[in-house]
Amino acid sequence: MTSTARIIEQLLLPAECLVCHALLAERDADSVVCPLCRHRWRAVRPPWCERCGQPEPHFGPCRLCAEWPTALTVVRSAVWLSDGAREAVHALKYRGLPRIADDLAVAMAGVALPTDEASVLVPIPLAPKRLRERGYNQSEALARALARRWRIPVVDVLIRSRETPTQTALTPETRLANVAGAFTPGRRPGVNLPATRLVLVDDVFTTGATLAEAARALEQAGARTILGITFGRAVIPDFT
Ligand SMILES: [Zn+2]
Ligand SMILES: [Zn+2]
């Protein structure tokens, strides 16, 4: 975000926590969520499926990631999408508060992913119409904030050819069908896809269908190693 946008946002925002409305201490004035609320975010922890990072010990093959493209090897999320974390994502997406991305990226930066110096962050794109409506892509805001912490670049190598209908059906299979063909590879300025570790960045992981479909498009374009990271992980009701 530009410094002008940041200044305007600071003028418009009260110096209080977005979630609990406690006044922010001066040293936290750069944050949108107070340290106490951030402390309440519940980290996603193992035991989990080594590939998709879904907790609950699995017996037999994991249903969530069974249909994923081969190149998508590791996906992790920072925190469970419980009350405070859900509000923070909502503010990032719908209240025009891209500055909150910095607070969310603090939690994401602590996630262990096998990245190296040849890794790049790839935000999940929005379709052009939605991008115009929202004015910014929340996944790109997260990727840029995370890139400052991890010191790896952000590259836009994906195009969203269509926005997908809001996903109300909850089975992994239905969700995969829902996003089929939603992404196509875009320009790749200076990026050698086969040699680069691509780290997809999104705000929320529900069944991983969006990440899987984006990975499928990149794999078809030549990418061999794709990872994924999201801030939140939704609890899937009755998923076994
Ligand atoms: Zn708070
Ligand atoms: Zn899995």
Short mmCIF file of C-alpha atoms and ligand atoms in Angstrom, two decimals:
data_model
loop_
_atom_site.label_atom_id
_atom_site.label_comp_id
_atom_site.label_asym_id
_atom_site.label_seq_id
_atom_site.Cartn_x
_atom_site.Cartn_y
_atom_site.Cartn_z
CA MET A 1 0.00 0.00 0.00
CA THR A 2 1.24 3.47 -0.75
CA SER A 3 2.23 5.77 2.07
CA THR A 4 -0.59 8.15 1.14
CA ALA A 5 -3.12 5.36 1.52
CA ARG A 6 -1.56 4.45 4.84
CA ILE A 7 -1.78 8.01 6.14
CA ILE A 8 -5.41 8.32 5.08
CA GLU A 9 -6.21 5.01 6.72
CA GLN A 10 -4.57 6.13 9.96
CA LEU A 11 -6.58 9.34 9.94
CA LEU A 12 -9.82 7.48 9.37
CA LEU A 13 -9.27 4.72 11.86
CA PRO A 14 -9.79 5.26 15.55
CA ALA A 15 -6.78 4.13 17.57
CA GLU A 16 -8.67 1.18 18.90
CA CYS A 17 -8.55 -2.54 18.35
CA LEU A 18 -10.77 -3.56 15.50
CA VAL A 19 -11.90 -6.71 17.32
CA CYS A 20 -12.33 -5.78 21.02
CA HIS A 21 -12.33 -1.97 20.67
CA ALA A 22 -9.77 -1.50 23.43
CA LEU A 23 -7.68 1.61 22.91
CA LEU A 24 -4.35 0.81 21.33
CA ALA A 25 -1.20 1.78 23.15
CA GLU A 26 0.97 4.26 21.29
CA ARG A 27 3.54 1.59 20.50
CA ASP A 28 0.80 -0.50 18.85
CA ALA A 29 -0.61 2.41 16.84
CA ASP A 30 0.62 0.77 13.65
CA SER A 31 -1.56 -2.26 14.34
CA VAL A 32 -5.26 -2.68 13.78
CA VAL A 33 -5.69 -5.62 16.15
CA CYS A 34 -4.42 -5.32 19.73
CA PRO A 35 -1.75 -7.69 21.06
CA LEU A 36 -4.26 -9.40 23.38
CA CYS A 37 -6.62 -10.26 20.52
CA ARG A 38 -3.73 -11.47 18.39
CA HIS A 39 -2.62 -13.60 21.32
CA ARG A 40 -6.08 -15.21 21.35
CA TRP A 41 -5.78 -16.44 17.76
CA ARG A 42 -5.42 -20.21 18.01
CA ALA A 43 -2.49 -21.55 16.01
CA VAL A 44 -3.14 -24.61 13.84
CA ARG A 45 -0.89 -27.32 15.25
CA PRO A 46 0.09 -30.90 14.44
CA PRO A 47 -0.72 -33.75 14.35
CA TRP A 48 -1.88 -33.02 10.83
CA CYS A 49 -1.76 -34.39 7.32
CA GLU A 50 1.84 -33.64 6.24
CA ARG A 51 0.60 -32.47 2.88
CA CYS A 52 -2.50 -30.33 3.42
CA GLY A 53 -1.93 -29.48 7.07
CA GLN A 54 -5.41 -30.57 8.09
CA PRO A 55 -5.38 -31.67 11.74
CA GLU A 56 -7.31 -34.69 12.95
CA PRO A 57 -5.18 -37.75 12.57
CA HIS A 58 -6.12 -39.54 9.37
CA PHE A 59 -6.27 -43.27 9.00
CA GLY A 60 -5.63 -44.16 5.43
CA PRO A 61 -5.31 -41.59 2.66
CA CYS A 62 -6.35 -38.02 3.41
CA ARG A 63 -9.57 -37.20 1.60
CA LEU A 64 -8.93 -33.46 1.60
CA CYS A 65 -5.78 -33.49 -0.53
CA ALA A 66 -6.20 -36.78 -2.43
CA GLU A 67 -7.22 -35.02 -5.67
CA TRP A 68 -4.64 -32.25 -5.52
CA PRO A 69 -2.18 -31.80 -8.38
CA THR A 70 1.14 -33.53 -7.72
CA ALA A 71 3.13 -30.29 -7.65
CA LEU A 72 1.19 -28.97 -4.64
CA THR A 73 3.18 -30.57 -1.86
CA VAL A 74 2.72 -28.62 1.38
CA VAL A 75 -0.06 -26.29 2.56
CA ARG A 76 -0.24 -24.73 6.01
CA SER A 77 -2.46 -22.20 7.77
CA ALA A 78 -1.50 -19.92 10.65
CA VAL A 79 -4.59 -19.86 12.85
CA TRP A 80 -8.06 -21.34 13.21
CA LEU A 81 -10.77 -19.12 11.86
CA SER A 82 -12.46 -18.64 15.23
CA ASP A 83 -14.22 -15.45 16.33
CA GLY A 84 -11.48 -12.83 16.50
CA ALA A 85 -9.57 -14.20 13.52
CA ARG A 86 -12.75 -14.33 11.45
CA GLU A 87 -13.44 -10.66 12.21
CA ALA A 88 -9.91 -9.75 11.21
CA VAL A 89 -10.28 -11.52 7.83
CA HIS A 90 -13.66 -9.88 7.33
CA ALA A 91 -12.11 -6.46 7.94
CA LEU A 92 -9.33 -7.26 5.49
CA LYS A 93 -11.80 -8.32 2.81
CA TYR A 94 -14.84 -6.14 3.22
CA ARG A 95 -14.07 -3.08 5.28
CA GLY A 96 -11.38 -1.65 3.07
CA LEU A 97 -8.64 -2.13 5.63
CA PRO A 98 -5.65 -3.52 3.78
CA ARG A 99 -3.41 -2.28 6.61
CA ILE A 100 -4.66 -5.16 8.72
CA ALA A 101 -2.67 -7.43 6.39
CA ASP A 102 0.44 -6.57 8.38
CA ASP A 103 -1.12 -7.91 11.57
CA LEU A 104 -2.23 -11.11 9.87
CA ALA A 105 1.16 -11.57 8.23
CA VAL A 106 2.83 -11.57 11.65
CA ALA A 107 0.96 -14.79 12.42
CA MET A 108 1.67 -16.23 8.96
CA ALA A 109 5.38 -15.48 9.17
CA GLY A 110 5.70 -17.95 12.05
CA VAL A 111 4.48 -20.87 9.94
CA ALA A 112 7.25 -23.29 8.98
CA LEU A 113 7.33 -23.89 5.23
CA PRO A 114 10.20 -25.44 3.28
CA THR A 115 11.03 -22.24 1.36
CA ASP A 116 14.45 -21.34 -0.01
CA GLU A 117 16.09 -18.34 -1.66
CA ALA A 118 14.49 -19.29 -4.98
CA SER A 119 10.97 -19.08 -3.51
CA VAL A 120 8.41 -16.51 -4.56
CA LEU A 121 4.99 -15.65 -3.16
CA VAL A 122 2.03 -15.90 -5.54
CA PRO A 123 -1.19 -14.26 -4.36
CA ILE A 124 -4.46 -15.94 -5.36
CA PRO A 125 -5.90 -13.38 -7.79
CA LEU A 126 -9.39 -11.93 -7.86
CA ALA A 127 -11.35 -11.73 -11.09
CA PRO A 128 -11.07 -8.22 -12.62
CA LYS A 129 -14.67 -7.27 -11.77
CA ARG A 130 -14.28 -8.12 -8.09
CA LEU A 131 -10.91 -6.39 -7.99
CA ARG A 132 -12.54 -3.21 -9.29
CA GLU A 133 -15.33 -3.44 -6.72
CA ARG A 134 -12.99 -4.03 -3.78
CA GLY A 135 -10.16 -1.82 -4.94
CA TYR A 136 -7.47 -4.24 -3.84
CA ASN A 137 -6.83 -7.97 -3.63
CA GLN A 138 -6.74 -9.10 0.00
CA SER A 139 -4.48 -12.06 -0.84
CA GLU A 140 -2.01 -9.73 -2.51
CA ALA A 141 -2.04 -7.45 0.55
CA LEU A 142 -1.21 -10.50 2.67
CA ALA A 143 1.49 -11.66 0.26
CA ARG A 144 3.18 -8.24 0.24
CA ALA A 145 3.10 -8.03 4.03
CA LEU A 146 4.51 -11.55 4.31
CA ALA A 147 7.14 -10.84 1.66
CA ARG A 148 8.55 -8.01 3.79
CA ARG A 149 9.03 -10.46 6.65
CA TRP A 150 10.30 -13.43 4.68
CA ARG A 151 12.33 -11.28 2.29
CA ILE A 152 11.19 -13.10 -0.82
CA PRO A 153 9.49 -11.47 -3.80
CA VAL A 154 5.83 -11.42 -4.77
CA VAL A 155 5.05 -12.28 -8.38
CA ASP A 156 1.71 -12.26 -10.16
CA VAL A 157 1.87 -15.31 -12.38
CA LEU A 158 -1.81 -16.17 -12.24
CA ILE A 159 -4.95 -14.74 -13.77
CA ARG A 160 -8.40 -15.49 -12.49
CA SER A 161 -10.51 -16.09 -15.54
CA ARG A 162 -13.73 -16.18 -13.59
CA GLU A 163 -14.95 -15.52 -10.09
CA THR A 164 -16.40 -18.59 -8.49
CA PRO A 165 -19.84 -18.57 -6.89
CA THR A 166 -19.79 -18.41 -3.11
CA GLN A 167 -19.05 -21.90 -1.97
CA THR A 168 -21.78 -23.17 0.25
CA ALA A 169 -21.41 -26.85 -0.54
CA LEU A 170 -18.83 -28.24 1.79
CA THR A 171 -17.51 -31.48 0.37
CA PRO A 172 -14.01 -31.25 -1.05
CA GLU A 173 -15.20 -32.85 -4.31
CA THR A 174 -17.96 -30.26 -4.90
CA ARG A 175 -15.63 -27.41 -4.13
CA LEU A 176 -13.03 -28.64 -6.57
CA ALA A 177 -15.67 -28.86 -9.30
CA ASN A 178 -16.82 -25.34 -8.42
CA VAL A 179 -13.42 -23.76 -9.06
CA ALA A 180 -12.44 -25.91 -12.05
CA GLY A 181 -10.85 -23.78 -14.75
CA ALA A 182 -11.00 -20.58 -12.68
CA PHE A 183 -7.30 -19.80 -13.15
CA THR A 184 -4.95 -19.45 -16.07
CA PRO A 185 -1.23 -18.72 -16.00
CA GLY A 186 -0.40 -15.09 -16.65
CA ARG A 187 2.76 -13.23 -17.60
CA ARG A 188 5.91 -14.50 -15.93
CA PRO A 189 8.39 -11.64 -15.84
CA GLY A 190 11.74 -13.21 -14.99
CA VAL A 191 10.21 -16.27 -13.36
CA ASN A 192 11.44 -19.68 -14.43
CA LEU A 193 8.46 -21.73 -13.32
CA PRO A 194 10.11 -25.20 -13.24
CA ALA A 195 13.04 -23.91 -11.17
CA THR A 196 11.06 -21.78 -8.74
CA ARG A 197 9.34 -22.75 -5.54
CA LEU A 198 5.96 -21.04 -5.75
CA VAL A 199 4.19 -20.26 -2.51
CA LEU A 200 0.49 -19.57 -3.05
CA VAL A 201 -0.97 -17.06 -0.60
CA ASP A 202 -4.66 -16.82 0.32
CA ASP A 203 -6.65 -15.47 3.25
CA VAL A 204 -8.62 -18.58 4.22
CA PHE A 205 -8.34 -22.33 3.66
CA THR A 206 -11.60 -24.26 3.78
CA THR A 207 -11.02 -27.43 1.76
CA GLY A 208 -8.06 -26.17 -0.24
CA ALA A 209 -10.01 -26.31 -3.52
CA THR A 210 -8.97 -22.80 -4.58
CA LEU A 211 -5.29 -23.45 -3.87
CA ALA A 212 -5.48 -26.80 -5.65
CA GLU A 213 -7.05 -25.28 -8.77
CA ALA A 214 -4.51 -22.44 -8.85
CA ALA A 215 -1.74 -25.03 -8.44
CA ARG A 216 -3.19 -27.07 -11.29
CA ALA A 217 -2.94 -24.09 -13.67
CA LEU A 218 0.65 -23.40 -12.60
CA GLU A 219 1.60 -27.07 -12.86
CA GLN A 220 0.27 -27.17 -16.43
CA ALA A 221 2.41 -24.11 -17.17
CA GLY A 222 5.51 -25.97 -15.96
CA ALA A 223 5.72 -25.37 -12.19
CA ARG A 224 7.10 -28.37 -10.31
CA THR A 225 7.07 -27.30 -6.67
CA ILE A 226 4.13 -25.42 -5.22
CA LEU A 227 3.43 -24.69 -1.57
CA GLY A 228 0.55 -22.82 0.00
CA ILE A 229 -0.05 -20.66 3.03
CA THR A 230 -3.19 -19.07 4.37
CA PHE A 231 -3.87 -16.92 7.40
CA GLY A 232 -7.01 -18.73 8.55
CA ARG A 233 -8.27 -22.30 8.41
CA ALA A 234 -12.01 -22.82 8.61
CA VAL A 235 -13.37 -25.61 10.70
CA ILE A 236 -15.28 -27.91 8.34
CA PRO A 237 -18.44 -29.13 10.06
CA ASP A 238 -18.91 -32.88 10.05
CA PHE A 239 -15.90 -33.49 7.86
CA THR A 240 -14.44 -36.93 8.33
ZN ZN B 1 -8.31 -6.36 20.83
ZN ZN B 2 -4.22 -34.06 3.43
#
